[in-house]
Coordinates of C-alpha atoms in Angstrom, one line a residue:
Chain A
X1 CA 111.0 127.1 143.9
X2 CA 113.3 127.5 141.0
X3 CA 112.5 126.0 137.6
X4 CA 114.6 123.0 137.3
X5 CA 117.2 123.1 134.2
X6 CA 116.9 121.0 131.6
X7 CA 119.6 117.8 131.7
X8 CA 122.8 117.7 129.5
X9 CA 124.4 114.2 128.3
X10 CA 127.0 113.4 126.1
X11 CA 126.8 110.2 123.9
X12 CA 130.2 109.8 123.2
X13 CA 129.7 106.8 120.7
X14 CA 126.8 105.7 118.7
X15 CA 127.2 102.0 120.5
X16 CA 126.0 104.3 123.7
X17 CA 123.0 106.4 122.3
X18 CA 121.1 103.9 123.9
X19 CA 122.2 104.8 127.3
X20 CA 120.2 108.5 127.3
X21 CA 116.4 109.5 126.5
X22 CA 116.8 110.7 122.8
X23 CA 112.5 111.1 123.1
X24 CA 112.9 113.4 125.3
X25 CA 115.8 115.5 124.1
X26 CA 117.1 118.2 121.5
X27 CA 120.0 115.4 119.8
X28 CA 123.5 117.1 118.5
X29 CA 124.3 115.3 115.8
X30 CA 128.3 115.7 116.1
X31 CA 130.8 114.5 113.4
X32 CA 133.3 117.3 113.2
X33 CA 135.8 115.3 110.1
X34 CA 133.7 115.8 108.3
X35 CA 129.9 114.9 107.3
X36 CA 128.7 117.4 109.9
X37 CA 130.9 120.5 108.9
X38 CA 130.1 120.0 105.4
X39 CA 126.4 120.0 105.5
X40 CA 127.0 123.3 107.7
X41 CA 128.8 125.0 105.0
X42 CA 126.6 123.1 101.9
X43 CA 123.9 124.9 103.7
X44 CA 125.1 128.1 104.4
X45 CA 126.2 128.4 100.4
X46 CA 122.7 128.0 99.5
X47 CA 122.2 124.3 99.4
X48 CA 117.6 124.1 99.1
X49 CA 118.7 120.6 101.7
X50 CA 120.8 117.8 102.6
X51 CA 119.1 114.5 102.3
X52 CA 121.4 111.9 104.4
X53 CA 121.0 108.4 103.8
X54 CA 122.6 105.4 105.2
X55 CA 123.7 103.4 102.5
X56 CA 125.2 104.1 98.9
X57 CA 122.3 102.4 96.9
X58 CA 119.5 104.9 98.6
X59 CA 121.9 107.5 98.2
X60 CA 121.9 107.1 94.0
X61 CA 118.4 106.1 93.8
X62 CA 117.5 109.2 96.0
X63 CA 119.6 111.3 93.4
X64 CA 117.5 110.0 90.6
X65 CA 114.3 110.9 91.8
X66 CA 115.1 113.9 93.1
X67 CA 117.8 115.6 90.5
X68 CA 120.2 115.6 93.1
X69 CA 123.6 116.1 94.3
X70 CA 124.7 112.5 95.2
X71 CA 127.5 112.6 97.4
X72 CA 129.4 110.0 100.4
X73 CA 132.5 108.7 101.7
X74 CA 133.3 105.3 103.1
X75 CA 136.4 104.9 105.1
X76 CA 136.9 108.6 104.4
X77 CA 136.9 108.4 100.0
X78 CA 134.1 109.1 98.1
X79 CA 132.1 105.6 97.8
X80 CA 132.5 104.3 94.3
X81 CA 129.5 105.1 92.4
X82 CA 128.8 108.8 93.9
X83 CA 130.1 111.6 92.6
X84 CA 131.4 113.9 95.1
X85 CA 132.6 113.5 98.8
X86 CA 132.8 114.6 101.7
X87 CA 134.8 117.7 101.9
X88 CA 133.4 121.0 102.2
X89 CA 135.7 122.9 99.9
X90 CA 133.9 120.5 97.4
X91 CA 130.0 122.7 97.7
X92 CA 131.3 126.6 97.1
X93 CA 127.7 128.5 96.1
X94 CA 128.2 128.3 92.9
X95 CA 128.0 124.6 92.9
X96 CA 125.5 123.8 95.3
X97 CA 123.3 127.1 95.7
X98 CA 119.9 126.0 95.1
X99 CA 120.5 122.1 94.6
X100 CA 119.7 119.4 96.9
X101 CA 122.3 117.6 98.2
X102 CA 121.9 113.5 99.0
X103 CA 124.5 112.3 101.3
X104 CA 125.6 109.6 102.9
X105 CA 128.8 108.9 105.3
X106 CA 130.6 106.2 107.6
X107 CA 129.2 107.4 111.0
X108 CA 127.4 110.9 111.2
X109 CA 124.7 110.0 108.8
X110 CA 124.6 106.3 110.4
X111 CA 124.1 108.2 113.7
X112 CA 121.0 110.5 112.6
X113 CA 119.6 107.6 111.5
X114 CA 119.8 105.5 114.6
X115 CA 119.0 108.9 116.6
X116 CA 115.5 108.8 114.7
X117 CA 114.2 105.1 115.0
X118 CA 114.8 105.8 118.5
X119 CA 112.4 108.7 118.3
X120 CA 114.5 111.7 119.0
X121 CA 112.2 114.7 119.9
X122 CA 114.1 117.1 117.8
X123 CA 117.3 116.6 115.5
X124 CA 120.1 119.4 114.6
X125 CA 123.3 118.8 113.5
X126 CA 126.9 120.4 115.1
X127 CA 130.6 121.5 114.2
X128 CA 132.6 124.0 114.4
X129 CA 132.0 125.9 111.9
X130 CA 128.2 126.3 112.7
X131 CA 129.3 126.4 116.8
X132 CA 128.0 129.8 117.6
X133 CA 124.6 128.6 115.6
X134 CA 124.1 125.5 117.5
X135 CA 124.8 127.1 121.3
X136 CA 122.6 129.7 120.7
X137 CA 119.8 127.3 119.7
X138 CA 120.1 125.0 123.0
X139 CA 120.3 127.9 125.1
X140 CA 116.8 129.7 123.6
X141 CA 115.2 126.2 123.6
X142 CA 115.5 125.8 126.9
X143 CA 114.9 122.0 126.6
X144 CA 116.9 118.4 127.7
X145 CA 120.1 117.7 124.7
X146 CA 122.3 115.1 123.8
X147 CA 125.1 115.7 122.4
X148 CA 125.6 112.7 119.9
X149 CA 128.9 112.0 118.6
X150 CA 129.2 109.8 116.1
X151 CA 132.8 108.6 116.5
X152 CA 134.7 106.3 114.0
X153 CA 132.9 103.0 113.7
X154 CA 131.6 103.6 117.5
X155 CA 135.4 104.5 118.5
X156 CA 135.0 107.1 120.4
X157 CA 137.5 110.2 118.9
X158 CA 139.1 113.3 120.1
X159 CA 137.3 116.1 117.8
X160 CA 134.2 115.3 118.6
X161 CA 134.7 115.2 121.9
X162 CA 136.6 118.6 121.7
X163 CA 133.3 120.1 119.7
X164 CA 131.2 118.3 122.8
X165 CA 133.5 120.5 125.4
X166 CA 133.3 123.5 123.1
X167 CA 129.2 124.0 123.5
X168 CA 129.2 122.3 126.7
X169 CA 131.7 125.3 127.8
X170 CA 129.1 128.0 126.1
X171 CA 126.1 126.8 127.7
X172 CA 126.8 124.6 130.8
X173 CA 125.1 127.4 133.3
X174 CA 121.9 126.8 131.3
X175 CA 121.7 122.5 132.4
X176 CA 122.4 120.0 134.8
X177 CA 125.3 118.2 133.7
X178 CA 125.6 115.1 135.8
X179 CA 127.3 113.4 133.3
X180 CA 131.2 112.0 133.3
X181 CA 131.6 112.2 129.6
X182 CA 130.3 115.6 129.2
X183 CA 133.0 117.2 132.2
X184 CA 135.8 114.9 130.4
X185 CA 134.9 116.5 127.0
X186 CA 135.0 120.1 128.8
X187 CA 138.4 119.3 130.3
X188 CA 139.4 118.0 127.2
X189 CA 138.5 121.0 125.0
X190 CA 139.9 123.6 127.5
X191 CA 143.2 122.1 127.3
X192 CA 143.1 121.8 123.6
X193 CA 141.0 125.1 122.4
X194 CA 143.9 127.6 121.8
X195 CA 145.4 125.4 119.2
X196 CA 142.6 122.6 118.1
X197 CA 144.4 121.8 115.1
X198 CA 147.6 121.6 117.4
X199 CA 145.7 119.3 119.7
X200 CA 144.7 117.0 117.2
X201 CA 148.5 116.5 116.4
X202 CA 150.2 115.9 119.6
X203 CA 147.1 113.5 120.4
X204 CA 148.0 111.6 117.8
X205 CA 143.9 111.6 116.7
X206 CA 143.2 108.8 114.4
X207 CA 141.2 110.8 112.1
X208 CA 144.3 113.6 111.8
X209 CA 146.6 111.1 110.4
X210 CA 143.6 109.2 108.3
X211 CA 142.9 112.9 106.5
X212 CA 146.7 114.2 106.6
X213 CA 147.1 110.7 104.5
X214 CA 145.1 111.9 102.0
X215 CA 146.6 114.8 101.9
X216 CA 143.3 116.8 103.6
X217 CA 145.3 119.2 105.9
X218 CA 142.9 122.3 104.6
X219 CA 140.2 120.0 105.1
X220 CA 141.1 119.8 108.8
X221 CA 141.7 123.3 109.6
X222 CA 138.5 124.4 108.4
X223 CA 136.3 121.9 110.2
X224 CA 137.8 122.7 113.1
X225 CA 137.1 126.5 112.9
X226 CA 134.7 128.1 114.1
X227 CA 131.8 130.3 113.0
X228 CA 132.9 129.7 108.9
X229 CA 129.3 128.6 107.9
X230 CA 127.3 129.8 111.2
X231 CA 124.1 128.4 110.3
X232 CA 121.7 125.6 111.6
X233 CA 120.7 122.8 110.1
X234 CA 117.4 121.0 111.3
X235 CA 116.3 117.5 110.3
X236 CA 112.7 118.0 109.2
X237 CA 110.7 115.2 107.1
X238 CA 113.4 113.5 106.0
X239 CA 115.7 116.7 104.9
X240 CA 118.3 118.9 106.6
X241 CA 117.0 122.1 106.2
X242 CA 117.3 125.7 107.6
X243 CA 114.1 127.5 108.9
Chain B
X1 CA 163.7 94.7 110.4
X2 CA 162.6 95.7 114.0
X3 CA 160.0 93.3 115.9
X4 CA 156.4 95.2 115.7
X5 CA 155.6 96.3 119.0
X6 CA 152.3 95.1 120.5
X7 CA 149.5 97.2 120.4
X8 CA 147.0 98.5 123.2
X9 CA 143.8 99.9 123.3
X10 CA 141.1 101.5 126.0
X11 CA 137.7 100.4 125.6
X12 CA 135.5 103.1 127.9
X13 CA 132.9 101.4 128.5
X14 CA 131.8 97.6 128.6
X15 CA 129.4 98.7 126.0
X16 CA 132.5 99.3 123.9
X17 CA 134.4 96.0 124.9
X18 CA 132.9 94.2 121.1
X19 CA 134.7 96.8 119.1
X20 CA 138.2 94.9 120.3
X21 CA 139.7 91.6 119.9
X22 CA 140.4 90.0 123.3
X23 CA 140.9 86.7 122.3
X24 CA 144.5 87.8 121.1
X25 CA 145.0 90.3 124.5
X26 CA 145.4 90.6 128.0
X27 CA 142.4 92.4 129.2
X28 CA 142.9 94.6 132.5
X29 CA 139.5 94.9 134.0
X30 CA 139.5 98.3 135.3
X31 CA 136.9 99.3 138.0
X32 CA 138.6 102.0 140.4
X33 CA 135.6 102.8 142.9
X34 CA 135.5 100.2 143.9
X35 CA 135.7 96.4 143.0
X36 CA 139.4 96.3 141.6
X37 CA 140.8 98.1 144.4
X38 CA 138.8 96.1 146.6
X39 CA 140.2 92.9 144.9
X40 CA 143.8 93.8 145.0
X41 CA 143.6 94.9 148.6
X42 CA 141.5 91.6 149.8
X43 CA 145.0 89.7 147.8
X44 CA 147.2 91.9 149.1
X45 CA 145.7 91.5 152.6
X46 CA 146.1 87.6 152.4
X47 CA 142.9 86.1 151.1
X48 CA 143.0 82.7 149.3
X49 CA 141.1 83.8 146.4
X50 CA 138.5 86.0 144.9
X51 CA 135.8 84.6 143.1
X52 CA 134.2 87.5 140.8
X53 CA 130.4 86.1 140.0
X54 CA 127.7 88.2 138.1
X55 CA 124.4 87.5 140.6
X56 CA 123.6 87.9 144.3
X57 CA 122.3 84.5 143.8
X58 CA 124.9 82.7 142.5
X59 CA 127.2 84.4 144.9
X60 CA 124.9 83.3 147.9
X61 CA 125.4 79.9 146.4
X62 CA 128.9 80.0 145.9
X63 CA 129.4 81.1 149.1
X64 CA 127.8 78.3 150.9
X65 CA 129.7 75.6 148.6
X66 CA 133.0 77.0 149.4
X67 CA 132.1 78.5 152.8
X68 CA 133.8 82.0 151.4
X69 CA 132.7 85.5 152.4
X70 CA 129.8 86.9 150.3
X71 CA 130.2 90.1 149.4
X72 CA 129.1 92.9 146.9
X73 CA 127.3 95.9 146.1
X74 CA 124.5 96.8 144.1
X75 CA 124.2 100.6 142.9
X76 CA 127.3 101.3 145.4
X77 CA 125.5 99.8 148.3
X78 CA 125.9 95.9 150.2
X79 CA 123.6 94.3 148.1
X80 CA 120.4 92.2 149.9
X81 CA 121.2 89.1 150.9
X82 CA 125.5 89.4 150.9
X83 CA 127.5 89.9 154.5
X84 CA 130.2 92.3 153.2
X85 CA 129.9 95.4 150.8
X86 CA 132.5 96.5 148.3
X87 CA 134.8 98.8 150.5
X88 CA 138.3 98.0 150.4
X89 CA 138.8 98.7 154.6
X90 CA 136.2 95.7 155.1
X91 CA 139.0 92.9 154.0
X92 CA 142.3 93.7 156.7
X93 CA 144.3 90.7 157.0
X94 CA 143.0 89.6 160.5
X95 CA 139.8 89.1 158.7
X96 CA 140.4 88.0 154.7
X97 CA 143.8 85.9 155.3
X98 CA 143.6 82.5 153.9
X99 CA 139.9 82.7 153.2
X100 CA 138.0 82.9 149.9
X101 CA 136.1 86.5 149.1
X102 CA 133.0 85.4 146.6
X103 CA 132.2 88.8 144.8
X104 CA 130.0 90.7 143.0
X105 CA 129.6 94.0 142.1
X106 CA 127.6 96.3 139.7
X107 CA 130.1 96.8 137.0
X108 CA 133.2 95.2 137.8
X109 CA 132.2 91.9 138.0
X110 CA 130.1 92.1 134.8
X111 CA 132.6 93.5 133.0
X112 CA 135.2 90.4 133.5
X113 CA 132.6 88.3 132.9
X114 CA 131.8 90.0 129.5
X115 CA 135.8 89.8 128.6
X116 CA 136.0 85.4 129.5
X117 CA 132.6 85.3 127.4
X118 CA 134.3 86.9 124.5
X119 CA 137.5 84.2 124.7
X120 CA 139.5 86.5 126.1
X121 CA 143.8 85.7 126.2
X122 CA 144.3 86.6 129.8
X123 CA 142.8 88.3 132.3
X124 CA 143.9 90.6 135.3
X125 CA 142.8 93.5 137.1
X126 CA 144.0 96.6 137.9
X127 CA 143.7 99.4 140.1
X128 CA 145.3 103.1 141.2
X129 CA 146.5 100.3 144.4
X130 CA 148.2 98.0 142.1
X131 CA 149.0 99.9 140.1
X132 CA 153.0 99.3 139.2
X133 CA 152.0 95.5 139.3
X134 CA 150.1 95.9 136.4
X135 CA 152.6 98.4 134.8
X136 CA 155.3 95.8 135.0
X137 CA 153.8 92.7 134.0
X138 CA 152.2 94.6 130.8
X139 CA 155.6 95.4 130.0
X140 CA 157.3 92.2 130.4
X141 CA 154.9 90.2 129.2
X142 CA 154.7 92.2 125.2
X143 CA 151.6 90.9 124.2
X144 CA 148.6 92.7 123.1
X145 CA 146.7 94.4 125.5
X146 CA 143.0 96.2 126.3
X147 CA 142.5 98.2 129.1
X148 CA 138.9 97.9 129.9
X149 CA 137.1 99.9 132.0
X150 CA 133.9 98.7 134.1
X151 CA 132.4 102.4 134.0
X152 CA 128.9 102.8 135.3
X153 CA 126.1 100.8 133.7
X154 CA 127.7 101.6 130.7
X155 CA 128.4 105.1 131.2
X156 CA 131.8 106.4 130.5
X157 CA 133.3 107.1 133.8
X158 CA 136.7 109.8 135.2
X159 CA 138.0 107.7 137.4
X160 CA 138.8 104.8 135.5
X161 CA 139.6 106.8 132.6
X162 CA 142.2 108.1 134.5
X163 CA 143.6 104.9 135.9
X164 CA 143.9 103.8 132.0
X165 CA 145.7 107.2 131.5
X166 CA 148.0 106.0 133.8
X167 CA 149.0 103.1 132.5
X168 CA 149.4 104.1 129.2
X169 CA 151.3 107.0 130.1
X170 CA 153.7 104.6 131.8
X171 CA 153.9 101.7 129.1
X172 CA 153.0 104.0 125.9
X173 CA 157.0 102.8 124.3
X174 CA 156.5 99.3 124.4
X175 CA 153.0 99.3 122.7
X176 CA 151.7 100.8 119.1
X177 CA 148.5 102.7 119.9
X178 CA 146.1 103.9 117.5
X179 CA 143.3 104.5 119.6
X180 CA 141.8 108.1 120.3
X181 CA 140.7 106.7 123.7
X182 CA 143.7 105.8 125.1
X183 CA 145.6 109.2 124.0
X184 CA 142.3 110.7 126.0
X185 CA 143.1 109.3 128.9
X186 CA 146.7 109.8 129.0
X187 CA 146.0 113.4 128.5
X188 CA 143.0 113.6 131.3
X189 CA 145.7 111.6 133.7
X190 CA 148.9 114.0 132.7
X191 CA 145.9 117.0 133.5
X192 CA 144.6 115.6 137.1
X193 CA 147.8 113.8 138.5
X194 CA 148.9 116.0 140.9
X195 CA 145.9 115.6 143.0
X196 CA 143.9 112.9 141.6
X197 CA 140.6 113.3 144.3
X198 CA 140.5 117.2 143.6
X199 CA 140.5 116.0 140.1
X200 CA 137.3 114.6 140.7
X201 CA 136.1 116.6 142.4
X202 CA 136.8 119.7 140.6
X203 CA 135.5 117.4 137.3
X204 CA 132.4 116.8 138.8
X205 CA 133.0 113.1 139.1
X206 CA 129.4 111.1 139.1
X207 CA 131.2 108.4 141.2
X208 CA 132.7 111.1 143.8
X209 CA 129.1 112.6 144.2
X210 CA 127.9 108.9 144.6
X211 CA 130.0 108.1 147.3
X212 CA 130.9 111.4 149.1
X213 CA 126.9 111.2 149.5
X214 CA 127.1 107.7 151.3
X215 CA 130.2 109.3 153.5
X216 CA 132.6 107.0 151.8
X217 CA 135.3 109.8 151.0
X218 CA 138.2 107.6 152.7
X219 CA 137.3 105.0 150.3
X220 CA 137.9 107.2 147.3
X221 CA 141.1 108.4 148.6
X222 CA 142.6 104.8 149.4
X223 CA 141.1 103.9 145.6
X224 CA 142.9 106.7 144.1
X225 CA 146.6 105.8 145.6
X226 CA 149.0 103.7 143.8
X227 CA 150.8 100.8 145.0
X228 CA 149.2 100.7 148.4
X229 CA 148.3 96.5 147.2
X230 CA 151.1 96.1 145.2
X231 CA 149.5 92.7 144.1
X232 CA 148.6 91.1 140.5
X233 CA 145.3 89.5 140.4
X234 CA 145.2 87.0 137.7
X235 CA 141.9 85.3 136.7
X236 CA 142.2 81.7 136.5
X237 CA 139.7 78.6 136.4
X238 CA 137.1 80.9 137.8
X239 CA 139.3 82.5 140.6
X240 CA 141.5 85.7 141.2
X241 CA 144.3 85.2 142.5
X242 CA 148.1 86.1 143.0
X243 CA 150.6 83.6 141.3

C-alpha cells in the first residue's frame, strides 16, 4: 500500500486557525506586506535573529535587555516609540548584520503568536522573497502544513492568498489538498503570477492602495518578488533564526 | 457633492461574519449546496413559508405546532428524526404549495441565525436560482450590504464564493467596496463562469466531492443555474418568505 501524503490546509485568516490541527503540522506563517518579507531579508543580511512580539511595550522592554533592534508598525507606520518599521529596504547588512532585531506588527507577528499557544509542532515563516526556501523545506519534511495567513485584522487579503497558491503550486503533488481555500488560492495565483504586482492593482487589494498611500511602491515590488532573500527563517525558543 | 454610494462586503465564512457591521446592512445568507437554493425553490414552488431553525429538535417541535414539513440535513444527509432532506427536487409545487417547510440545515440555517443574533438590518437569501432577484433588489434598495456566505463548518468554501462573485460582479457600480474578499470572488466567478460545475470540479470543490459521492450531481447542477426560482426570500418575524 502506498504511504499516505501528508495533508495541506490553508488558513486564510487568523479568526480560522482554529479550524485546522496546528499540533500536528509544519505552520507557514504568511504576511507577504510586509512583516514576513522583511524578517526574510533582515535575515538573509545577517540579522543573529528576529525576536517578534505582540505588543509595542514587550517590544521596547525586549530591546533593552537585549541591546536590540526595536522595530513595528501599527496600521502600517512605525508604532510611536520604536524606532524603525516595517520595510525591508530599512535592514541592508550594514545595519543589521550581526544585531538582533525585536519586532512587532498588526497581524503576522499576532498570528505566530496565536500559532504557538495553540501548540504548533513546528513554526517557519513565508513570502516571496524566501519562496523557493520555504517549498523546498515542506517538500524534504515530508510532514502535514498549514499555510497561515495572517490577513488584515482577520480580513482575509489577496497577497497572501496569492503566496498560498504560489507554494501550493510548487508542491501540491507532495499532499492531499482537500481543502477549498487552498484550490481558490491556486486559481487565484495562476491567474495573477505573470504580473503579481499587476494583480494587486486591477484587484484593487486593500493593502496596495494602504502602501501606495504612503508612498511604498518599492516596498511592494520587492515583497512580492521572489527568491530576493531565499533563506528560512525558523521560530526556535522564542527567536527566528536560521539553522 | 455626489451622494456616497453604499458599500458592500463578503464575509467567507460565518467565522468571519463579527468583523462586519450588520446592524446597518442587508445581509444575503449565501448557502449554494444546498439550503438557499433549496429555500428559493420550496418559495418559488408555492410554499407558505420557510421557517429556518438551528436544531433537529426545535424543528421536530416546530413542526408539530404548525403542522409544517420538517426537513434538513446534517453533514449533507436527512438528519435523524426530520421527514425531508435538503434537496431542492424534494419541494415541487404538488407537494410544498401553500404549506409551511420548517428547516434546518448544517450551515445555512446557523449562519442566518448568527446574522439576526448580531441585529442585523435585513435579511434575505440568495442563491445561483435567485439569483437576478437578489441582484435587483440590492440595487434598488442602496443600502449597505454583506454578502455572507454559510461555507462549511466554517471552512471557506468555492461554491458560494462564486455565487458572491456573482453578485458583485453585477452590482459592483452602485456599491464602494474595499474589501479584498469580495474582489476575490468576482475574479474566481469572471474565471469559472462559463461552466460553473466544471469549475468545481476542475477546482477540486470539497462540496462537489461531498455530493457527487452521495450521487447527488443533479442537485449541484440545478444549484449552480441562475434564475431557475426567480424568488426573493425575505426573513421576517421568524419566517422566509416572498413579499
Amino acid at each position: 500500500m502506498p504511504k499516505q501524503k501528508p495533508t495541506l490546509f490553508t488558513s486564510l485568516s487568523p479568526a480560522l486557525l482554529q479550524l485546522y490541527d496546528v499540533s500536528n503540522s509544519v505552520v507557514v506563517i504568511i504576511d507577504v506586506l510586509r512583516a514576513t518579507s522583511t524578517i526574510a531579508t533582515a535575515l538573509f543580511n545577517g540579522a543573529k535573529a528576529v525576536i517578534p512580539v505582540d505588543s509595542i511595550n514587550r517590544c521596547i522592554e525586549l530591546g533593552k535587555q537585549l541591546d536590540g533592534i526595536t522595530a513595528g508598525e501599527r496600521d502600517g507606520k512605525i508604532a510611536d516609540g520604536l524606532k524603525y518599521g516595517n520595510s525591508p529596504f530599512e535592514y541592508p547588512g550594514e545595519f543589521i548584520e550581526g544585531k538582533t532585531l525585536v519586532f512587532t506588527t498588526t497581524n503576522g507577528t499576532r498570528l505566530l503568536q496565536m500559532a504557538l499557544d495553540k501548540g504548533a509542532k513546528e513554526i517557519i515563516t513565508g513570502s516571496f522573497p524566501n519562496y523557493s526556501a520555504v517549498c523546498d523545506y515542506l517538500l524534504q519534511k515530508n510532514q502535514n502544513v498549514i499555510l497561515g495567513c495572517a490577513a488584515w485584522k482577520d480580513r482575509v487579503n489577496i497577497e497572501d492568498m496569492l503566496f498560498a497558491g504560489a507554494v501550493i503550486s510548487k508542491v501540491k503533488k507532495a499532499f492531499t489538498i482537500n481543502c477549498d481555500s487552498s484550490h481558490l488560492a491556486e486559481t487565484i495565483y495562476k491567474k495573477g503570477k505573470k504580473d503579481l504586482f499587476g494583480f494587486m492593482k486591477k484587484n484593487n487589494a486593500s493593502h496596495y492602495h494602504r502602501l501606495m498611500g504612503f508612498g511604498l511602491e518599492k516596498d511592494i515590488r520587492y515583497c512580492l518578488t521572489a527568491d530576493v532573500a531565499n533563506v528560512l527563517p525558523f521560530y526556535e525558543n522564542g527567536k527566528l533564526i536560521l539553522k
